[in-house]
């Protein structure tokens, strides 16, 4: 009898919608027990260094990116998150605030805000406006997730990717109004733009709301707040297993 391979998927539980992510991942596993029968997948909340060290993959949820970074620093988890991001054997997904936390640079950051530097991108916080400007929109992700069309996305004070950082920019200093990660990790994979939001608010614009750089994924929106777990299943299939 084959022993299932143990896999631990953690959700950073310092602040934000971590419970929703855990619920969605568990629902994916329950719905596809036969598909994942070769694995013993454990979903855990991560608050400590020890819990983080047990993880094969990590999800950083939506919430408040500045609060998340403050708590990580205050609890001394930040250097261990730097190490996790720098470990090529680990996979990571950040949603909304998690995307901001994973970025190399943050535009319009608040005082003393930090970021993990796993994605060679610059992000702008609250790019769509305040809480009252939050919105939902069905989007077609079938270009990178087979069969994932008409996906209900939720944007709440969401960031956008304002720049893909080139090699020469990574070596220089950030501008006065931009915070750069103190993590010196170099992600050698290219940044892939997975999705651009077109014609938002009637304007002829293209806003980058989903990117991938090798084993690290970032989305501006909250799949964990939709009523659809296809994005979570894709993360397990594509990044974790």
mmCIF file of C-alpha atoms in Angstrom:
data_model
loop_
_atom_site.group_PDB
_atom_site.id
_atom_site.type_symbol
_atom_site.label_atom_id
_atom_site.label_comp_id
_atom_site.label_asym_id
_atom_site.label_seq_id
_atom_site.Cartn_x
_atom_site.Cartn_y
_atom_site.Cartn_z
ATOM 1 C CA UNK A 1 0.000 0.000 0.000
ATOM 2 C CA UNK A 2 1.367 3.415 -1.011
ATOM 3 C CA UNK A 3 1.749 5.877 1.822
ATOM 4 C CA UNK A 4 0.321 9.313 0.887
ATOM 5 C CA UNK A 5 2.947 12.028 0.584
ATOM 6 C CA UNK A 6 2.527 14.626 3.354
ATOM 7 C CA UNK A 7 2.086 18.227 2.173
ATOM 8 C CA UNK A 8 1.517 21.221 4.429
ATOM 9 C CA UNK A 9 -0.140 24.322 3.022
ATOM 10 C CA UNK A 10 -0.082 27.268 5.396
ATOM 11 C CA UNK A 11 -2.151 30.439 5.452
ATOM 12 C CA UNK A 12 -0.527 33.407 7.168
ATOM 13 C CA UNK A 13 -2.879 34.204 10.047
ATOM 14 C CA UNK A 14 -1.552 37.478 11.407
ATOM 15 C CA UNK A 15 -4.479 39.509 10.102
ATOM 16 C CA UNK A 16 -7.057 39.483 7.323
ATOM 17 C CA UNK A 17 -9.143 36.828 5.562
ATOM 18 C CA UNK A 18 -7.077 33.780 6.509
ATOM 19 C CA UNK A 19 -10.070 31.747 7.728
ATOM 20 C CA UNK A 20 -11.754 32.082 4.346
ATOM 21 C CA UNK A 21 -8.686 30.745 2.542
ATOM 22 C CA UNK A 22 -8.486 27.782 4.909
ATOM 23 C CA UNK A 23 -12.172 27.011 4.336
ATOM 24 C CA UNK A 24 -11.771 27.133 0.555
ATOM 25 C CA UNK A 25 -8.703 24.908 0.484
ATOM 26 C CA UNK A 26 -10.409 22.355 2.700
ATOM 27 C CA UNK A 27 -13.452 22.383 0.417
ATOM 28 C CA UNK A 28 -11.237 21.724 -2.621
ATOM 29 C CA UNK A 29 -9.605 18.748 -0.917
ATOM 30 C CA UNK A 30 -12.933 17.335 0.254
ATOM 31 C CA UNK A 31 -14.466 17.671 -3.202
ATOM 32 C CA UNK A 32 -11.498 15.974 -4.885
ATOM 33 C CA UNK A 33 -10.510 13.269 -2.402
ATOM 34 C CA UNK A 34 -9.829 10.706 -5.108
ATOM 35 C CA UNK A 35 -7.751 13.147 -7.157
ATOM 36 C CA UNK A 36 -5.533 13.919 -4.172
ATOM 37 C CA UNK A 37 -5.439 10.396 -2.746
ATOM 38 C CA UNK A 38 -1.657 10.204 -3.261
ATOM 39 C CA UNK A 39 -1.197 13.118 -0.873
ATOM 40 C CA UNK A 40 -1.984 13.888 2.726
ATOM 41 C CA UNK A 41 -2.635 17.631 2.507
ATOM 42 C CA UNK A 42 -2.708 19.508 5.789
ATOM 43 C CA UNK A 43 -4.029 23.083 5.842
ATOM 44 C CA UNK A 44 -2.785 25.150 8.788
ATOM 45 C CA UNK A 45 -2.927 28.706 10.104
ATOM 46 C CA UNK A 46 0.564 30.197 10.402
ATOM 47 C CA UNK A 47 1.466 32.592 13.203
ATOM 48 C CA UNK A 48 4.850 31.344 14.396
ATOM 49 C CA UNK A 49 8.283 30.510 13.035
ATOM 50 C CA UNK A 50 7.727 26.832 13.839
ATOM 51 C CA UNK A 51 4.448 26.690 11.924
ATOM 52 C CA UNK A 52 6.032 28.471 8.963
ATOM 53 C CA UNK A 53 8.966 26.065 8.884
ATOM 54 C CA UNK A 54 6.539 23.155 8.551
ATOM 55 C CA UNK A 55 4.985 24.576 5.379
ATOM 56 C CA UNK A 56 5.627 23.517 1.803
ATOM 57 C CA UNK A 57 3.567 26.442 0.520
ATOM 58 C CA UNK A 58 2.132 29.621 1.988
ATOM 59 C CA UNK A 59 -0.823 31.868 1.225
ATOM 60 C CA UNK A 60 -0.800 35.497 2.354
ATOM 61 C CA UNK A 61 -4.420 36.649 2.565
ATOM 62 C CA UNK A 62 -6.195 39.881 1.899
ATOM 63 C CA UNK A 63 -6.446 42.321 4.767
ATOM 64 C CA UNK A 64 -4.393 45.389 5.616
ATOM 65 C CA UNK A 65 -0.865 45.152 4.233
ATOM 66 C CA UNK A 66 0.683 47.687 6.608
ATOM 67 C CA UNK A 67 -0.824 45.988 9.676
ATOM 68 C CA UNK A 68 0.361 42.640 8.376
ATOM 69 C CA UNK A 69 3.930 43.863 8.004
ATOM 70 C CA UNK A 70 3.884 45.579 11.423
ATOM 71 C CA UNK A 71 2.668 42.420 13.155
ATOM 72 C CA UNK A 72 5.225 40.279 11.321
ATOM 73 C CA UNK A 73 7.995 42.618 12.431
ATOM 74 C CA UNK A 74 6.756 42.943 16.008
ATOM 75 C CA UNK A 75 6.457 39.169 16.436
ATOM 76 C CA UNK A 76 9.877 38.599 14.830
ATOM 77 C CA UNK A 77 8.288 36.553 12.046
ATOM 78 C CA UNK A 78 9.486 38.935 9.322
ATOM 79 C CA UNK A 79 13.034 37.527 8.903
ATOM 80 C CA UNK A 80 11.592 34.026 8.682
ATOM 81 C CA UNK A 81 9.149 35.186 6.011
ATOM 82 C CA UNK A 82 12.148 36.614 4.124
ATOM 83 C CA UNK A 83 13.762 33.179 4.358
ATOM 84 C CA UNK A 84 10.595 31.439 3.184
ATOM 85 C CA UNK A 85 10.242 33.736 0.176
ATOM 86 C CA UNK A 86 13.898 33.128 -0.682
ATOM 87 C CA UNK A 87 13.558 29.332 -0.520
ATOM 88 C CA UNK A 88 13.212 28.072 -4.093
ATOM 89 C CA UNK A 89 11.454 24.913 -2.898
ATOM 90 C CA UNK A 90 8.481 26.846 -1.479
ATOM 91 C CA UNK A 91 5.401 28.168 -3.282
ATOM 92 C CA UNK A 92 3.555 31.334 -2.268
ATOM 93 C CA UNK A 93 0.333 33.101 -3.194
ATOM 94 C CA UNK A 94 -0.626 36.589 -2.072
ATOM 95 C CA UNK A 95 -4.131 38.015 -2.494
ATOM 96 C CA UNK A 96 -4.750 41.781 -2.339
ATOM 97 C CA UNK A 97 -2.774 42.804 0.771
ATOM 98 C CA UNK A 98 -0.765 39.631 0.230
ATOM 99 C CA UNK A 99 0.214 40.857 -3.231
ATOM 100 C CA UNK A 100 1.432 44.119 -1.696
ATOM 101 C CA UNK A 101 3.374 42.251 0.988
ATOM 102 C CA UNK A 102 5.058 40.049 -1.644
ATOM 103 C CA UNK A 103 6.151 42.941 -3.875
ATOM 104 C CA UNK A 104 9.652 44.315 -4.279
ATOM 105 C CA UNK A 105 8.370 47.900 -4.155
ATOM 106 C CA UNK A 106 5.296 49.634 -2.728
ATOM 107 C CA UNK A 107 4.101 52.934 -4.093
ATOM 108 C CA UNK A 108 2.291 55.214 -1.589
ATOM 109 C CA UNK A 109 3.246 52.976 1.332
ATOM 110 C CA UNK A 110 2.536 54.077 4.875
ATOM 111 C CA UNK A 111 5.339 54.937 7.283
ATOM 112 C CA UNK A 112 7.595 52.006 8.231
ATOM 113 C CA UNK A 113 5.723 49.570 5.984
ATOM 114 C CA UNK A 114 7.791 46.618 4.800
ATOM 115 C CA UNK A 115 7.484 44.086 1.987
ATOM 116 C CA UNK A 116 8.957 40.660 1.298
ATOM 117 C CA UNK A 117 10.480 41.202 -2.149
ATOM 118 C CA UNK A 118 9.452 37.933 -3.760
ATOM 119 C CA UNK A 119 7.899 39.488 -6.866
ATOM 120 C CA UNK A 120 9.877 41.919 -9.032
ATOM 121 C CA UNK A 121 7.019 44.362 -9.254
ATOM 122 C CA UNK A 122 5.959 47.736 -7.968
ATOM 123 C CA UNK A 123 2.424 47.909 -6.581
ATOM 124 C CA UNK A 124 0.166 50.811 -5.753
ATOM 125 C CA UNK A 125 -2.023 50.486 -2.657
ATOM 126 C CA UNK A 126 -5.758 51.261 -2.792
ATOM 127 C CA UNK A 127 -5.517 51.802 -6.540
ATOM 128 C CA UNK A 128 -9.283 51.723 -7.048
ATOM 129 C CA UNK A 129 -10.094 54.090 -4.201
ATOM 130 C CA UNK A 130 -11.637 53.651 -0.782
ATOM 131 C CA UNK A 131 -13.835 50.920 0.673
ATOM 132 C CA UNK A 132 -16.943 52.413 -0.954
ATOM 133 C CA UNK A 133 -15.269 52.013 -4.352
ATOM 134 C CA UNK A 134 -14.938 48.246 -3.930
ATOM 135 C CA UNK A 135 -16.578 46.159 -6.640
ATOM 136 C CA UNK A 136 -17.203 42.679 -7.987
ATOM 137 C CA UNK A 137 -16.741 41.582 -11.574
ATOM 138 C CA UNK A 138 -16.858 38.267 -13.424
ATOM 139 C CA UNK A 139 -13.600 37.702 -15.299
ATOM 140 C CA UNK A 140 -12.325 35.104 -17.750
ATOM 141 C CA UNK A 141 -9.159 33.404 -16.483
ATOM 142 C CA UNK A 142 -9.292 30.518 -18.948
ATOM 143 C CA UNK A 143 -6.133 31.860 -20.591
ATOM 144 C CA UNK A 144 -4.097 30.447 -17.711
ATOM 145 C CA UNK A 145 -6.589 28.312 -15.749
ATOM 146 C CA UNK A 146 -8.294 25.833 -18.093
ATOM 147 C CA UNK A 147 -12.060 26.187 -17.940
ATOM 148 C CA UNK A 148 -11.959 29.077 -15.477
ATOM 149 C CA UNK A 149 -14.194 31.568 -17.227
ATOM 150 C CA UNK A 150 -16.840 33.769 -15.636
ATOM 151 C CA UNK A 151 -14.960 33.799 -12.323
ATOM 152 C CA UNK A 152 -16.478 36.134 -9.690
ATOM 153 C CA UNK A 153 -13.682 38.440 -8.540
ATOM 154 C CA UNK A 154 -13.923 40.735 -5.525
ATOM 155 C CA UNK A 155 -11.848 43.933 -5.419
ATOM 156 C CA UNK A 156 -11.745 45.639 -1.995
ATOM 157 C CA UNK A 157 -9.398 48.644 -1.746
ATOM 158 C CA UNK A 158 -7.333 46.589 -4.139
ATOM 159 C CA UNK A 159 -3.792 47.256 -5.342
ATOM 160 C CA UNK A 160 -2.607 47.098 -8.928
ATOM 161 C CA UNK A 161 0.796 46.298 -10.354
ATOM 162 C CA UNK A 162 2.116 49.618 -11.629
ATOM 163 C CA UNK A 163 5.460 48.396 -12.930
ATOM 164 C CA UNK A 164 7.360 45.229 -13.780
ATOM 165 C CA UNK A 165 10.838 45.949 -12.445
ATOM 166 C CA UNK A 166 13.731 45.434 -14.832
ATOM 167 C CA UNK A 167 17.217 44.273 -13.819
ATOM 168 C CA UNK A 168 18.697 47.760 -13.815
ATOM 169 C CA UNK A 169 15.904 49.041 -11.572
ATOM 170 C CA UNK A 170 16.409 46.214 -9.090
ATOM 171 C CA UNK A 171 20.005 47.265 -8.534
ATOM 172 C CA UNK A 172 19.290 50.950 -8.018
ATOM 173 C CA UNK A 173 17.660 52.870 -5.216
ATOM 174 C CA UNK A 174 13.933 53.426 -4.889
ATOM 175 C CA UNK A 175 12.406 56.863 -5.351
ATOM 176 C CA UNK A 176 11.421 59.012 -2.373
ATOM 177 C CA UNK A 177 7.776 57.939 -2.454
ATOM 178 C CA UNK A 178 8.439 54.231 -2.933
ATOM 179 C CA UNK A 179 9.320 51.644 -0.271
ATOM 180 C CA UNK A 180 11.653 48.858 -1.365
ATOM 181 C CA UNK A 181 12.012 45.469 0.294
ATOM 182 C CA UNK A 182 15.046 44.905 2.493
ATOM 183 C CA UNK A 183 15.132 41.312 1.318
ATOM 184 C CA UNK A 184 17.961 40.897 -1.203
ATOM 185 C CA UNK A 185 16.561 37.702 -2.691
ATOM 186 C CA UNK A 186 16.818 37.515 -6.488
ATOM 187 C CA UNK A 187 13.943 35.707 -8.180
ATOM 188 C CA UNK A 188 15.476 34.501 -11.446
ATOM 189 C CA UNK A 189 12.156 33.588 -13.053
ATOM 190 C CA UNK A 190 10.555 36.150 -15.378
ATOM 191 C CA UNK A 191 7.454 38.012 -14.258
ATOM 192 C CA UNK A 192 4.410 36.808 -16.190
ATOM 193 C CA UNK A 193 1.384 39.068 -16.430
ATOM 194 C CA UNK A 194 -1.530 36.667 -16.068
ATOM 195 C CA UNK A 195 -4.391 39.119 -16.321
ATOM 196 C CA UNK A 196 -5.095 42.752 -17.130
ATOM 197 C CA UNK A 197 -8.373 44.379 -16.197
ATOM 198 C CA UNK A 198 -9.619 46.174 -19.308
ATOM 199 C CA UNK A 199 -11.792 49.262 -19.512
ATOM 200 C CA UNK A 200 -12.271 49.579 -15.778
ATOM 201 C CA UNK A 201 -14.819 52.283 -14.923
ATOM 202 C CA UNK A 202 -15.382 52.996 -18.603
ATOM 203 C CA UNK A 203 -11.797 54.133 -19.145
ATOM 204 C CA UNK A 204 -9.594 52.635 -21.847
ATOM 205 C CA UNK A 205 -7.002 51.278 -19.471
ATOM 206 C CA UNK A 206 -5.252 48.006 -18.759
ATOM 207 C CA UNK A 207 -4.602 47.392 -15.082
ATOM 208 C CA UNK A 208 -2.410 44.442 -14.088
ATOM 209 C CA UNK A 209 -4.254 42.465 -11.411
ATOM 210 C CA UNK A 210 -2.608 39.020 -11.547
ATOM 211 C CA UNK A 211 1.058 38.079 -11.943
ATOM 212 C CA UNK A 212 3.274 35.068 -11.553
ATOM 213 C CA UNK A 213 7.019 34.855 -11.109
ATOM 214 C CA UNK A 214 7.979 31.207 -11.069
ATOM 215 C CA UNK A 215 6.672 29.651 -7.862
ATOM 216 C CA UNK A 216 5.175 32.921 -6.550
ATOM 217 C CA UNK A 217 1.665 34.096 -7.458
ATOM 218 C CA UNK A 218 0.011 37.433 -6.759
ATOM 219 C CA UNK A 219 -3.566 38.623 -7.316
ATOM 220 C CA UNK A 220 -5.143 42.016 -6.633
ATOM 221 C CA UNK A 221 -8.541 40.484 -5.963
ATOM 222 C CA UNK A 222 -9.930 38.153 -3.291
ATOM 223 C CA UNK A 223 -10.776 34.653 -4.607
ATOM 224 C CA UNK A 224 -11.319 33.685 -0.968
ATOM 225 C CA UNK A 225 -14.306 36.053 -0.779
ATOM 226 C CA UNK A 226 -16.043 34.757 -3.896
ATOM 227 C CA UNK A 227 -18.335 31.731 -4.014
ATOM 228 C CA UNK A 228 -15.999 29.815 -6.330
ATOM 229 C CA UNK A 229 -13.003 27.680 -5.339
ATOM 230 C CA UNK A 230 -11.521 27.098 -8.810
ATOM 231 C CA UNK A 231 -8.631 29.507 -8.185
ATOM 232 C CA UNK A 232 -7.744 27.672 -4.984
ATOM 233 C CA UNK A 233 -7.810 24.334 -6.771
ATOM 234 C CA UNK A 234 -5.525 25.707 -9.485
ATOM 235 C CA UNK A 235 -3.049 26.941 -6.869
ATOM 236 C CA UNK A 236 -2.907 23.487 -5.296
ATOM 237 C CA UNK A 237 -2.515 21.738 -8.652
ATOM 238 C CA UNK A 238 -0.108 24.191 -10.271
ATOM 239 C CA UNK A 239 2.021 25.419 -7.366
ATOM 240 C CA UNK A 240 1.766 23.069 -4.404
ATOM 241 C CA UNK A 241 1.740 19.486 -5.718
#
